[in-house]
Coordinates of C-alpha atoms in Angstrom, one line a residue:
M1 CA 17.1 -54.0 -38.0
S2 CA 20.6 -52.9 -37.0
E3 CA 19.3 -49.3 -36.6
L4 CA 16.5 -50.6 -34.3
N5 CA 19.0 -52.5 -32.2
S6 CA 21.2 -49.5 -32.0
A7 CA 18.2 -47.4 -30.9
N8 CA 17.3 -49.9 -28.2
S9 CA 20.8 -49.9 -26.9
D10 CA 20.7 -46.1 -26.7
V11 CA 17.4 -46.3 -24.9
S12 CA 18.8 -48.6 -22.3
I13 CA 21.3 -45.9 -21.4
L14 CA 18.4 -43.6 -20.5
R15 CA 17.3 -45.7 -17.6
N16 CA 19.5 -44.0 -15.0
A17 CA 20.8 -41.1 -17.1
K18 CA 21.0 -37.5 -15.9
D19 CA 19.1 -34.8 -17.8
T20 CA 22.1 -33.6 -19.7
D21 CA 23.0 -37.2 -20.7
T22 CA 19.4 -37.8 -21.8
V23 CA 19.4 -34.8 -24.1
A24 CA 22.7 -36.0 -25.6
T25 CA 21.2 -39.4 -26.2
F26 CA 18.2 -37.8 -27.9
T27 CA 20.5 -35.8 -30.1
Q28 CA 22.4 -38.9 -31.0
L29 CA 19.2 -40.8 -31.8
A30 CA 17.9 -37.9 -34.0
K31 CA 20.8 -38.5 -36.4
S32 CA 19.2 -41.8 -37.6
H33 CA 15.6 -41.6 -36.4
S34 CA 12.8 -39.2 -36.7
P35 CA 11.1 -37.7 -33.6
H36 CA 8.1 -39.8 -34.4
D37 CA 10.2 -43.0 -34.3
I38 CA 11.9 -42.0 -31.1
C39 CA 8.6 -41.3 -29.4
Q40 CA 7.3 -44.7 -30.5
I41 CA 10.3 -46.5 -29.1
L42 CA 10.1 -44.7 -25.8
L43 CA 6.3 -45.3 -25.5
A44 CA 7.0 -49.0 -26.1
E45 CA 9.7 -49.0 -23.4
V46 CA 7.4 -47.2 -20.9
R47 CA 4.7 -49.9 -21.5
K48 CA 7.3 -52.6 -20.7
E49 CA 8.2 -50.5 -17.6
V50 CA 11.8 -50.4 -18.8
I51 CA 12.0 -46.6 -18.4
R52 CA 10.0 -44.1 -16.4
P53 CA 7.3 -41.8 -18.0
L54 CA 9.2 -38.8 -16.6
I55 CA 11.5 -39.0 -19.6
F56 CA 8.8 -37.4 -21.7
S57 CA 9.1 -34.2 -19.7
I58 CA 12.5 -33.9 -21.4
L59 CA 11.6 -35.3 -24.8
L60 CA 8.7 -32.9 -25.5
P61 CA 10.5 -29.6 -25.0
W62 CA 13.6 -31.1 -26.7
S63 CA 11.8 -32.2 -29.9
K64 CA 9.2 -29.4 -30.2
S65 CA 7.6 -31.8 -32.6
P66 CA 3.8 -31.5 -33.3
D67 CA 3.7 -35.2 -34.2
V68 CA 5.3 -36.1 -30.8
I69 CA 2.8 -33.9 -28.9
N70 CA -0.1 -35.5 -30.8
Q71 CA 1.2 -39.0 -30.1
C72 CA 1.5 -38.2 -26.4
M73 CA -2.1 -36.9 -26.2
Q74 CA -3.5 -39.8 -28.3
Q75 CA -1.9 -42.7 -26.3
E76 CA -4.2 -44.3 -23.8
D77 CA -2.3 -47.3 -22.4
A78 CA 1.2 -46.0 -21.7
S79 CA 0.8 -43.4 -18.9
L80 CA -1.5 -40.7 -17.7
F81 CA 1.5 -38.5 -17.0
I82 CA 2.6 -38.7 -20.6
R83 CA -0.9 -37.6 -21.8
R84 CA -0.9 -34.7 -19.4
Q85 CA 2.6 -33.7 -20.6
G86 CA 1.3 -33.8 -24.2
I87 CA -1.7 -31.6 -23.3
K88 CA 0.6 -29.1 -21.5
H89 CA 3.0 -28.8 -24.5
F90 CA 0.0 -28.6 -26.9
G91 CA -1.0 -25.4 -25.1
I92 CA 2.7 -24.2 -25.2
A93 CA 2.9 -24.8 -28.9
L94 CA -0.4 -23.0 -29.6
A95 CA 1.0 -19.9 -27.8
D96 CA 3.9 -19.8 -30.3
R97 CA 2.9 -17.7 -33.4
R98 CA 5.1 -19.8 -35.6
R99 CA 4.2 -23.3 -34.3
W100 CA 0.5 -23.2 -33.5
K101 CA -0.8 -23.9 -37.0
S102 CA 1.4 -27.1 -37.5
T103 CA 0.5 -28.3 -34.0
W104 CA -3.2 -27.7 -34.6
D105 CA -3.2 -29.5 -37.9
S106 CA -1.1 -32.4 -36.5
A107 CA -3.9 -33.0 -34.0
G108 CA -6.4 -33.2 -36.9
G109 CA -7.6 -29.6 -36.9
T110 CA -10.9 -28.6 -35.3
Q111 CA -12.4 -32.0 -36.0
G112 CA -9.4 -33.8 -34.5
V113 CA -9.5 -31.7 -31.3
V114 CA -13.3 -32.3 -31.0
T115 CA -12.5 -36.1 -31.2
L116 CA -9.9 -35.7 -28.5
F117 CA -12.4 -34.0 -26.2
S118 CA -14.9 -36.9 -26.8
R119 CA -12.3 -39.5 -25.9
F120 CA -10.8 -37.7 -22.9
S121 CA -11.8 -38.1 -19.2
V122 CA -13.4 -35.2 -17.4
A123 CA -10.0 -34.3 -15.8
D124 CA -8.3 -34.4 -19.2
V125 CA -11.1 -32.2 -20.7
K126 CA -10.5 -29.6 -18.0
A127 CA -6.7 -29.8 -18.6
L128 CA -7.0 -29.4 -22.4
S129 CA -9.5 -26.6 -22.1
L130 CA -7.2 -24.7 -19.8
A131 CA -4.2 -25.4 -22.1
I132 CA -6.0 -24.0 -25.1
G133 CA -7.3 -21.0 -23.2
C134 CA -3.8 -20.1 -21.9
C135 CA -2.4 -20.0 -25.4
N136 CA -3.4 -16.3 -25.6
R137 CA -0.9 -14.4 -23.5
G138 CA -2.6 -11.1 -24.0
Q139 CA 0.2 -9.6 -26.1
Q140 CA -0.2 -9.9 -29.9
R141 CA -3.3 -11.2 -31.6
V142 CA -3.2 -14.3 -33.9
E143 CA -6.5 -13.9 -35.8
E144 CA -6.4 -17.3 -37.5
R145 CA -5.8 -19.0 -34.2
E146 CA -8.7 -17.1 -32.7
E147 CA -11.0 -18.3 -35.5
A148 CA -9.8 -21.9 -35.0
V149 CA -10.7 -21.8 -31.2
E150 CA -14.0 -20.1 -31.9
G151 CA -14.8 -22.8 -34.5
L152 CA -13.9 -25.4 -31.8
L153 CA -16.2 -23.9 -29.3
Q154 CA -19.1 -23.7 -31.7
A155 CA -18.6 -27.4 -32.6
L156 CA -18.5 -28.4 -28.9
L157 CA -21.7 -26.4 -28.2
P158 CA -24.2 -27.2 -31.0
S159 CA -27.2 -26.2 -29.0
H160 CA -26.0 -22.6 -28.9
Y161 CA -24.2 -22.6 -32.2
P162 CA -26.3 -24.8 -34.6
K163 CA -24.6 -23.6 -37.8
S164 CA -21.3 -25.4 -37.0
S165 CA -20.5 -28.0 -39.7
I166 CA -18.6 -30.3 -37.3
V167 CA -20.6 -32.8 -35.4
N168 CA -19.9 -33.5 -31.7
N169 CA -21.3 -36.9 -30.6
D170 CA -20.2 -36.5 -26.9
K171 CA -23.3 -36.2 -24.8
R172 CA -21.6 -35.8 -21.4
P173 CA -22.3 -32.6 -19.5
L174 CA -18.9 -31.0 -20.0
Q175 CA -20.0 -27.7 -21.3
E176 CA -19.0 -25.7 -18.2
H177 CA -15.3 -26.6 -18.7
F178 CA -15.3 -25.2 -22.3
A179 CA -15.6 -21.7 -21.0
R180 CA -11.9 -21.8 -20.1
M181 CA -11.1 -21.5 -23.9
V182 CA -12.9 -18.1 -24.3
T183 CA -9.7 -16.3 -23.4
A184 CA -8.2 -17.5 -26.6
C185 CA -11.0 -16.1 -28.7
S186 CA -11.2 -12.7 -30.5
P187 CA -12.4 -9.5 -28.8
E188 CA -15.4 -9.5 -31.1
F189 CA -16.4 -13.0 -29.9
V190 CA -16.0 -12.0 -26.2
A191 CA -17.8 -8.7 -26.7
K192 CA -20.8 -10.6 -28.1
L193 CA -20.9 -12.9 -25.1
L194 CA -20.8 -9.8 -22.8
D195 CA -23.5 -8.0 -24.7
D196 CA -25.9 -11.0 -24.9
R197 CA -25.5 -11.8 -21.3
D198 CA -27.2 -15.2 -22.0
D199 CA -27.0 -17.2 -18.7
S200 CA -28.1 -20.3 -20.6
N201 CA -24.8 -20.2 -22.5
P202 CA -22.1 -22.0 -20.4
L203 CA -19.4 -19.8 -22.1
F204 CA -20.9 -16.7 -20.4
R205 CA -22.1 -18.4 -17.3
E206 CA -18.7 -19.9 -16.5
L207 CA -16.7 -17.0 -18.0
P208 CA -13.1 -17.0 -16.4
K209 CA -13.1 -13.3 -15.5
S210 CA -9.8 -13.3 -13.7
R211 CA -8.0 -14.6 -16.7
L212 CA -10.1 -12.8 -19.3
I213 CA -9.1 -9.4 -17.9
K214 CA -5.4 -10.3 -18.5
T215 CA -6.0 -11.4 -22.2
H216 CA -8.7 -8.9 -23.2
W217 CA -7.9 -5.9 -21.0
K218 CA -8.2 -3.4 -23.9
L219 CA -11.7 -4.5 -24.6
L220 CA -12.8 -4.6 -21.0
R221 CA -11.1 -1.2 -20.2
S222 CA -13.0 0.4 -23.1
R223 CA -16.3 -1.0 -21.9
V224 CA -15.6 0.0 -18.3
D225 CA -14.8 3.5 -19.4
E226 CA -18.0 3.7 -21.3
G227 CA -19.8 2.5 -18.2
L228 CA -18.2 5.2 -16.0
H229 CA -19.4 7.8 -18.5
G230 CA -23.0 6.8 -18.0
Q231 CA -23.7 4.1 -20.6
E232 CA -26.2 1.8 -18.7
S233 CA -25.5 -1.3 -20.8
R234 CA -21.9 -1.3 -19.3
V235 CA -22.9 -1.3 -15.6
H236 CA -22.1 -5.0 -15.2
D237 CA -18.7 -4.5 -16.8
V238 CA -17.9 -1.7 -14.4
R239 CA -18.9 -3.9 -11.4
D240 CA -17.0 -7.0 -12.6
Y241 CA -13.8 -5.5 -14.0
L242 CA -13.1 -2.0 -12.7
R243 CA -11.3 -3.0 -9.6
P244 CA -8.6 -5.2 -11.2
L245 CA -8.1 -2.7 -14.0
L246 CA -7.5 0.0 -11.4
H247 CA -5.2 -2.0 -9.1
S248 CA -3.1 -4.4 -11.2
V249 CA -4.1 -5.2 -14.8
P250 CA -2.4 -4.8 -17.1
S251 CA 1.2 -4.7 -15.9
L252 CA 2.5 -3.5 -19.3
P253 CA 4.6 -0.3 -19.4
G254 CA 2.5 2.9 -19.4
T255 CA 2.7 6.0 -21.4
E256 CA 4.7 7.8 -18.8
P257 CA 8.1 6.7 -17.4
K258 CA 8.1 4.2 -14.5
T259 CA 4.3 3.6 -14.8
T260 CA 2.1 0.7 -16.0
A261 CA -1.0 0.9 -18.2
S262 CA -3.1 0.1 -15.1
M263 CA -1.5 3.1 -13.2
N264 CA -2.3 5.5 -16.1
F265 CA -5.9 4.3 -16.3
S266 CA -6.3 4.6 -12.5
F267 CA -5.0 8.2 -12.5
K268 CA -7.3 9.1 -15.4
V269 CA -10.3 7.6 -13.7
L270 CA -9.5 9.3 -10.4
Q271 CA -9.2 12.7 -12.1
Q272 CA -12.5 12.1 -13.9
R273 CA -14.1 11.2 -10.5
M274 CA -12.9 14.5 -9.0
K275 CA -14.5 16.5 -11.8
D276 CA -17.8 14.6 -11.3
P277 CA -17.9 13.4 -7.7
D278 CA -21.7 12.9 -7.7
S279 CA -21.8 10.7 -10.8
K280 CA -24.4 7.9 -10.3
S281 CA -22.5 5.6 -12.6
W282 CA -19.7 5.3 -10.1
P283 CA -19.6 1.8 -8.4
G284 CA -18.8 1.2 -4.7
T285 CA -15.1 1.3 -5.2
S286 CA -13.4 3.6 -2.6
E287 CA -11.5 6.5 -4.1
A288 CA -9.1 6.3 -1.2
D289 CA -8.2 2.7 -2.1
I290 CA -7.5 3.8 -5.7
V291 CA -5.2 6.6 -4.7
W292 CA -3.4 4.5 -2.1
S293 CA -2.8 1.7 -4.7
L294 CA -1.4 4.3 -7.1
F295 CA 0.9 5.7 -4.4
R296 CA 2.1 2.3 -3.3
R297 CA 3.0 1.3 -6.9
S298 CA 4.6 4.7 -7.6
I299 CA 6.9 4.3 -4.6
K300 CA 7.7 0.7 -5.7
K301 CA 8.7 1.9 -9.2
R302 CA 10.6 4.8 -7.7
R303 CA 8.9 7.5 -9.7
E304 CA 10.2 11.1 -9.8
E305 CA 9.4 13.1 -6.6
N306 CA 7.3 15.6 -8.6
N307 CA 5.0 12.7 -9.6
I308 CA 4.7 11.5 -6.0
H309 CA 3.9 15.1 -5.0
D310 CA 1.1 15.3 -7.6
L311 CA -0.3 12.0 -6.3
V312 CA -0.3 13.2 -2.7
K313 CA -1.9 16.4 -3.8
L314 CA -4.6 14.4 -5.5
S315 CA -5.2 12.3 -2.4
L316 CA -6.0 15.5 -0.5
Q317 CA -8.4 16.5 -3.2
V318 CA -10.1 13.2 -2.7
L319 CA -10.3 13.8 1.1
E320 CA -11.7 17.3 0.5
I321 CA -14.4 16.3 -2.0
K322 CA -15.2 12.9 -0.3
P323 CA -14.8 13.4 3.5
Q324 CA -16.0 9.8 4.0
T325 CA -12.5 8.6 2.8
R326 CA -10.8 10.1 5.8
V327 CA -10.8 6.9 7.8
T328 CA -9.2 4.9 5.0
L329 CA -6.6 7.6 4.2
E330 CA -5.7 7.9 7.9
R331 CA -5.4 4.2 8.2
H332 CA -2.9 4.1 5.3
G333 CA -0.9 6.8 7.1
L334 CA -1.3 9.7 4.7
W335 CA -0.4 12.2 7.3
N336 CA 2.9 10.5 8.1
I337 CA 3.7 10.2 4.4
I338 CA 3.2 14.0 4.0
A339 CA 5.2 14.9 7.1
K340 CA 8.1 12.7 6.2
R341 CA 8.4 13.9 2.6
W342 CA 8.0 17.5 3.8
G343 CA 10.9 16.9 6.2
R344 CA 13.1 15.8 3.3
M345 CA 11.9 18.3 0.7
P346 CA 10.2 21.2 2.5
K347 CA 9.9 23.5 -0.5
L348 CA 8.3 20.9 -2.7
Y349 CA 5.8 19.6 -0.2
E350 CA 4.9 22.8 1.7
D351 CA 1.7 23.4 -0.3
V352 CA 0.6 19.8 0.4
L353 CA 1.4 20.1 4.1
I354 CA -0.6 23.4 4.4
H355 CA -3.6 21.8 2.6
A356 CA -3.4 18.8 5.1
F357 CA -3.4 21.3 8.0
Q358 CA -6.5 23.0 6.6
L359 CA -8.2 19.7 6.3
R360 CA -7.3 18.9 10.0
L361 CA -5.7 15.7 8.8
N362 CA -3.4 15.7 11.8
G363 CA -6.2 16.2 14.4
P364 CA -8.4 19.0 15.8
Q365 CA -7.2 22.6 16.3
N366 CA -7.2 22.4 20.1
T367 CA -4.3 19.8 20.3
I368 CA -1.6 21.5 18.3
G369 CA 1.2 20.9 20.9
K370 CA 0.4 17.2 21.3
H371 CA 0.3 16.5 17.5
F372 CA 3.3 18.6 16.8
M373 CA 5.3 16.4 19.2
E374 CA 4.0 13.2 17.6
T375 CA 4.7 14.4 14.1
Q376 CA 8.2 15.7 14.7
K377 CA 9.1 12.4 16.4
S378 CA 7.5 10.0 13.9
A379 CA 8.6 11.9 10.8
R380 CA 12.1 12.5 12.3
I381 CA 12.0 16.2 11.5
R382 CA 15.4 17.9 11.5
P383 CA 16.1 20.3 14.3
E384 CA 16.4 23.3 12.0
L385 CA 12.9 22.6 10.6
K386 CA 11.0 22.2 13.9
W387 CA 10.2 25.8 14.5
H388 CA 9.0 26.2 10.9
L389 CA 6.8 23.2 11.3
L390 CA 5.3 24.6 14.5
R391 CA 4.8 28.0 12.8
L392 CA 2.8 26.3 10.0
Y393 CA 0.8 24.4 12.6
C394 CA -0.2 27.6 14.5
F395 CA -0.8 29.6 11.3
H396 CA -3.0 27.1 9.4
V397 CA -4.7 24.8 11.9
P398 CA -6.6 27.3 14.1
D399 CA -9.6 29.1 12.6
K400 CA -7.8 32.4 13.2
P401 CA -4.2 32.2 12.1
V402 CA -1.5 32.8 14.8
N403 CA 1.9 34.2 13.9
I404 CA 4.2 32.8 16.6
D405 CA 7.1 34.9 15.3
G406 CA 5.3 37.9 16.6
T407 CA 4.5 39.0 20.1
D408 CA 0.7 39.4 19.9
G409 CA -2.3 37.4 18.5
F410 CA -1.9 34.2 20.5
A411 CA -5.6 34.3 21.5
S412 CA -6.5 31.4 19.1
L413 CA -4.2 29.1 21.1
K414 CA -6.1 29.8 24.4
G415 CA -7.4 26.7 26.1
Q416 CA -4.8 24.3 24.7
R417 CA -2.4 22.2 26.7
W418 CA 1.3 22.1 25.7
P419 CA 3.8 19.4 26.6
T420 CA 7.0 20.5 28.4
A421 CA 9.1 18.5 26.0
L422 CA 8.0 20.8 23.1
F423 CA 9.9 23.8 24.6
Y424 CA 13.1 21.7 25.1
D425 CA 13.0 20.7 21.5
L426 CA 13.0 24.3 20.2
E427 CA 15.8 26.8 20.2
K428 CA 16.0 28.7 23.4
D429 CA 15.0 32.1 22.2
K430 CA 12.1 30.7 20.2
A431 CA 10.9 28.6 23.1
I432 CA 11.0 31.7 25.3
R433 CA 9.0 33.7 22.8
L434 CA 6.3 31.0 22.6
L435 CA 6.1 30.6 26.4
K436 CA 5.6 34.4 26.9
G437 CA 2.9 34.5 24.2
L438 CA 1.0 31.6 25.8
L439 CA 1.3 33.0 29.3
R440 CA -0.2 36.3 28.1
V441 CA -3.4 34.6 26.8
Q442 CA -3.7 31.7 29.4
S443 CA -3.1 33.3 32.8
N444 CA -6.1 31.8 34.5
S445 CA -5.6 28.1 33.7
N446 CA -2.9 25.4 34.0
W447 CA -1.9 24.4 30.5
L448 CA 1.7 23.0 30.8
E449 CA 2.0 19.2 30.9
D450 CA 5.0 17.9 32.7
R451 CA 6.9 15.4 30.6
Y452 CA 8.0 13.2 33.5
G453 CA 4.5 12.8 35.1
G454 CA 5.2 14.7 38.3
S455 CA 8.8 13.8 39.3
T456 CA 10.3 17.3 38.8
I457 CA 9.8 20.8 40.1
L458 CA 7.5 21.4 37.1
R459 CA 4.8 19.2 38.7
L460 CA 3.7 22.2 40.8
S461 CA 1.2 24.0 38.6
S462 CA -0.5 26.3 41.1
V463 CA 0.7 28.2 44.2
G464 CA -2.3 29.7 46.0
E465 CA -4.3 31.7 43.5
Q466 CA -1.4 31.8 41.0
H467 CA -1.9 29.5 38.0
N468 CA 0.7 28.3 35.5
F469 CA 3.4 28.3 38.2
N470 CA 5.2 25.5 36.4
A471 CA 5.1 27.5 33.1
I472 CA 6.8 30.5 34.9
L473 CA 9.4 28.1 36.4
L474 CA 10.1 26.8 32.9
L475 CA 10.4 30.3 31.5
T476 CA 12.8 31.2 34.4
H477 CA 14.9 28.1 33.7
L478 CA 15.1 28.9 29.9
Q479 CA 16.2 32.4 30.8
S480 CA 18.9 31.3 33.3
G481 CA 22.1 33.2 32.8
N482 CA 20.3 36.4 32.0
E483 CA 20.9 39.1 34.6
E484 CA 17.5 40.6 34.4
A485 CA 15.8 37.2 34.8
L486 CA 18.0 36.5 37.8
E487 CA 17.0 39.7 39.5
R488 CA 13.3 38.8 38.9
A489 CA 13.9 35.4 40.3
Q490 CA 15.5 36.9 43.4
E491 CA 12.5 39.1 43.9
T492 CA 10.1 36.3 43.5
V493 CA 12.0 34.1 45.9
D494 CA 12.0 36.9 48.5
D495 CA 8.3 37.3 48.0
F496 CA 7.6 33.6 48.6
K497 CA 9.8 33.7 51.7
K498 CA 7.7 36.6 53.1
K499 CA 4.4 34.8 52.3
S500 CA 5.7 31.7 54.0
A501 CA 6.6 33.6 57.1
T502 CA 3.3 35.4 57.3
A503 CA 0.9 32.7 56.2
R504 CA -1.5 31.5 59.0
E505 CA -2.0 28.0 57.8
Q506 CA 0.8 25.5 58.2
T507 CA 0.1 24.0 54.8
H508 CA 0.3 27.4 53.2
R509 CA 3.6 28.2 54.8
A510 CA 5.0 24.8 53.5
L511 CA 3.7 25.5 50.0
F512 CA 5.3 29.0 49.8
A513 CA 8.6 27.6 51.1
K514 CA 8.5 24.9 48.5
A515 CA 7.7 27.5 45.8
A516 CA 10.7 29.6 46.9
A517 CA 13.0 26.5 46.6
F518 CA 11.6 25.6 43.2
F519 CA 12.1 29.1 41.9
A520 CA 15.7 29.1 43.1
I521 CA 16.4 25.8 41.3
A522 CA 14.8 27.2 38.1
S523 CA 17.0 30.3 38.2
G524 CA 20.1 28.2 37.8
S525 CA 21.9 30.2 40.5
L526 CA 23.7 28.1 43.0
E527 CA 24.1 31.1 45.3
L528 CA 20.4 31.8 45.3
Y529 CA 19.6 28.1 45.9
A530 CA 22.1 28.0 48.8
N531 CA 20.5 31.0 50.5
V532 CA 17.1 29.3 50.2
I533 CA 18.5 26.0 51.7
K534 CA 19.9 28.0 54.7
W535 CA 16.6 29.8 55.1
Q536 CA 14.7 26.5 55.1
Q537 CA 16.7 25.3 58.1
R538 CA 14.1 27.0 60.3
F539 CA 11.7 24.2 59.5
V540 CA 14.0 21.4 60.9
R541 CA 12.1 21.5 64.2
D542 CA 8.8 21.3 62.5
P543 CA 8.4 17.7 61.1
V544 CA 4.9 18.3 59.9
K545 CA 6.1 21.0 57.6
L546 CA 9.5 19.6 56.8
L547 CA 8.3 16.6 54.8
P548 CA 6.5 18.6 52.0
V549 CA 9.3 21.1 51.9
V550 CA 12.3 18.8 51.6
S551 CA 11.7 15.5 49.7
F552 CA 13.1 13.4 46.9
N553 CA 11.3 15.4 44.2
R554 CA 13.4 18.5 45.1
L555 CA 16.5 16.7 43.9
N556 CA 15.1 16.2 40.4
S557 CA 15.0 19.6 39.0
Y558 CA 14.1 18.8 35.3

């Protein structure tokens, strides 16, 4: 009697105690009382509303007692919260290889758990089914536990398993909830369900696929692999389980460093697909989605650069064999990935970059200049690599390769437009070489695009019958400081002066005068420009001609 009074006095302390104080009180009580007695005392106090049911969320993990768990599940009048906590910790105990047997036996074994199901509400049946199903964490098998759960399912479903010796008197239509426990069964039991494909069996009909693939991934991966190799009986497994196996499950470490088992399987399946691209057993899963998932996870796990290179190379093989994947790969930014990684490691990624050029991943062959500028800007290509990148563009993108290091063979670049900014981004001697080559093959069309949209002297693309005037101006500007180039500029300015003086039409005289001024500006010679300014004074008394000759745009040379 004195021990009971002492226990009651300790319980009274629990009313407003903190968690640490509560654990200390339980420890003190355990010196003179069993966990069973402590649980009984607390349940009585909860019924009297002396303490709150929340205290059982501390008692259950503290005691780890199968008897306490069973008492919490069995009680019906104290609190719904306590019963749910008991169900929760019943599942936790079953997941423990060392505790599951004592916990199962404390509940009365298979017959006792069947009785619990018959007494529980529908909500509690669902909770208990889920708790039992979740006891399998998909790591190490506990065969005896698997047999116990299978025996429980057979007892709960006598219509499908009539050989069970345990009788279930519960006639409520709860069978659909029992399928949650299939994940705690053996692979053989699951395999039979999948092979039979009996829609009348609620275990198959309500199979929890998303959880099953986490607990039985080895079985399902084996069946999916058989389906991909043409076994017709595995078609449904491929449809239901291939995608998660490729993208996320399992997350266990793989056979190679910094990989998962799912990544290894994805790489294997993708290589197999490349060997047999026309296989009829392949489902509707996009190869591009698989390779992108692999790439994303490889980057996240910081795999070695050689592994990333092999994966990018594989993605280009996918594009080559399956052209319909282009939209998806472009949407994921495959080209930018290749360009950025080439910019950091040009030797390692050059073969991949060339392959991408050959597949026209960065656009058609008639827009080399535009796409070069976009690439070198978005990928932040280092200045010393820009010419090499342009050289690879010109050599591998056109149908007929062009060596821009040479002086001939630019014919394949004919008909393309080139932005002015491209020449300013290159070293001067290389920009001059490229300009001269383009001028030789495109003398009858205007192909230079002014980067400022017409506010510089380069806006003037034609003078009379002469095309590419702005390209000649740009070449003159790039050659400024060269004596021979200055002499040519002087001759050209003098020629435009003569044409302006002899032209019959007033507009033609203004155009040639303007061209002379533009050329003087492009030459970079202040002396030559000063002479042109003096010469232009003759137009002061001619306001019709003065406006086009002298305007704001003349002040913005580049």
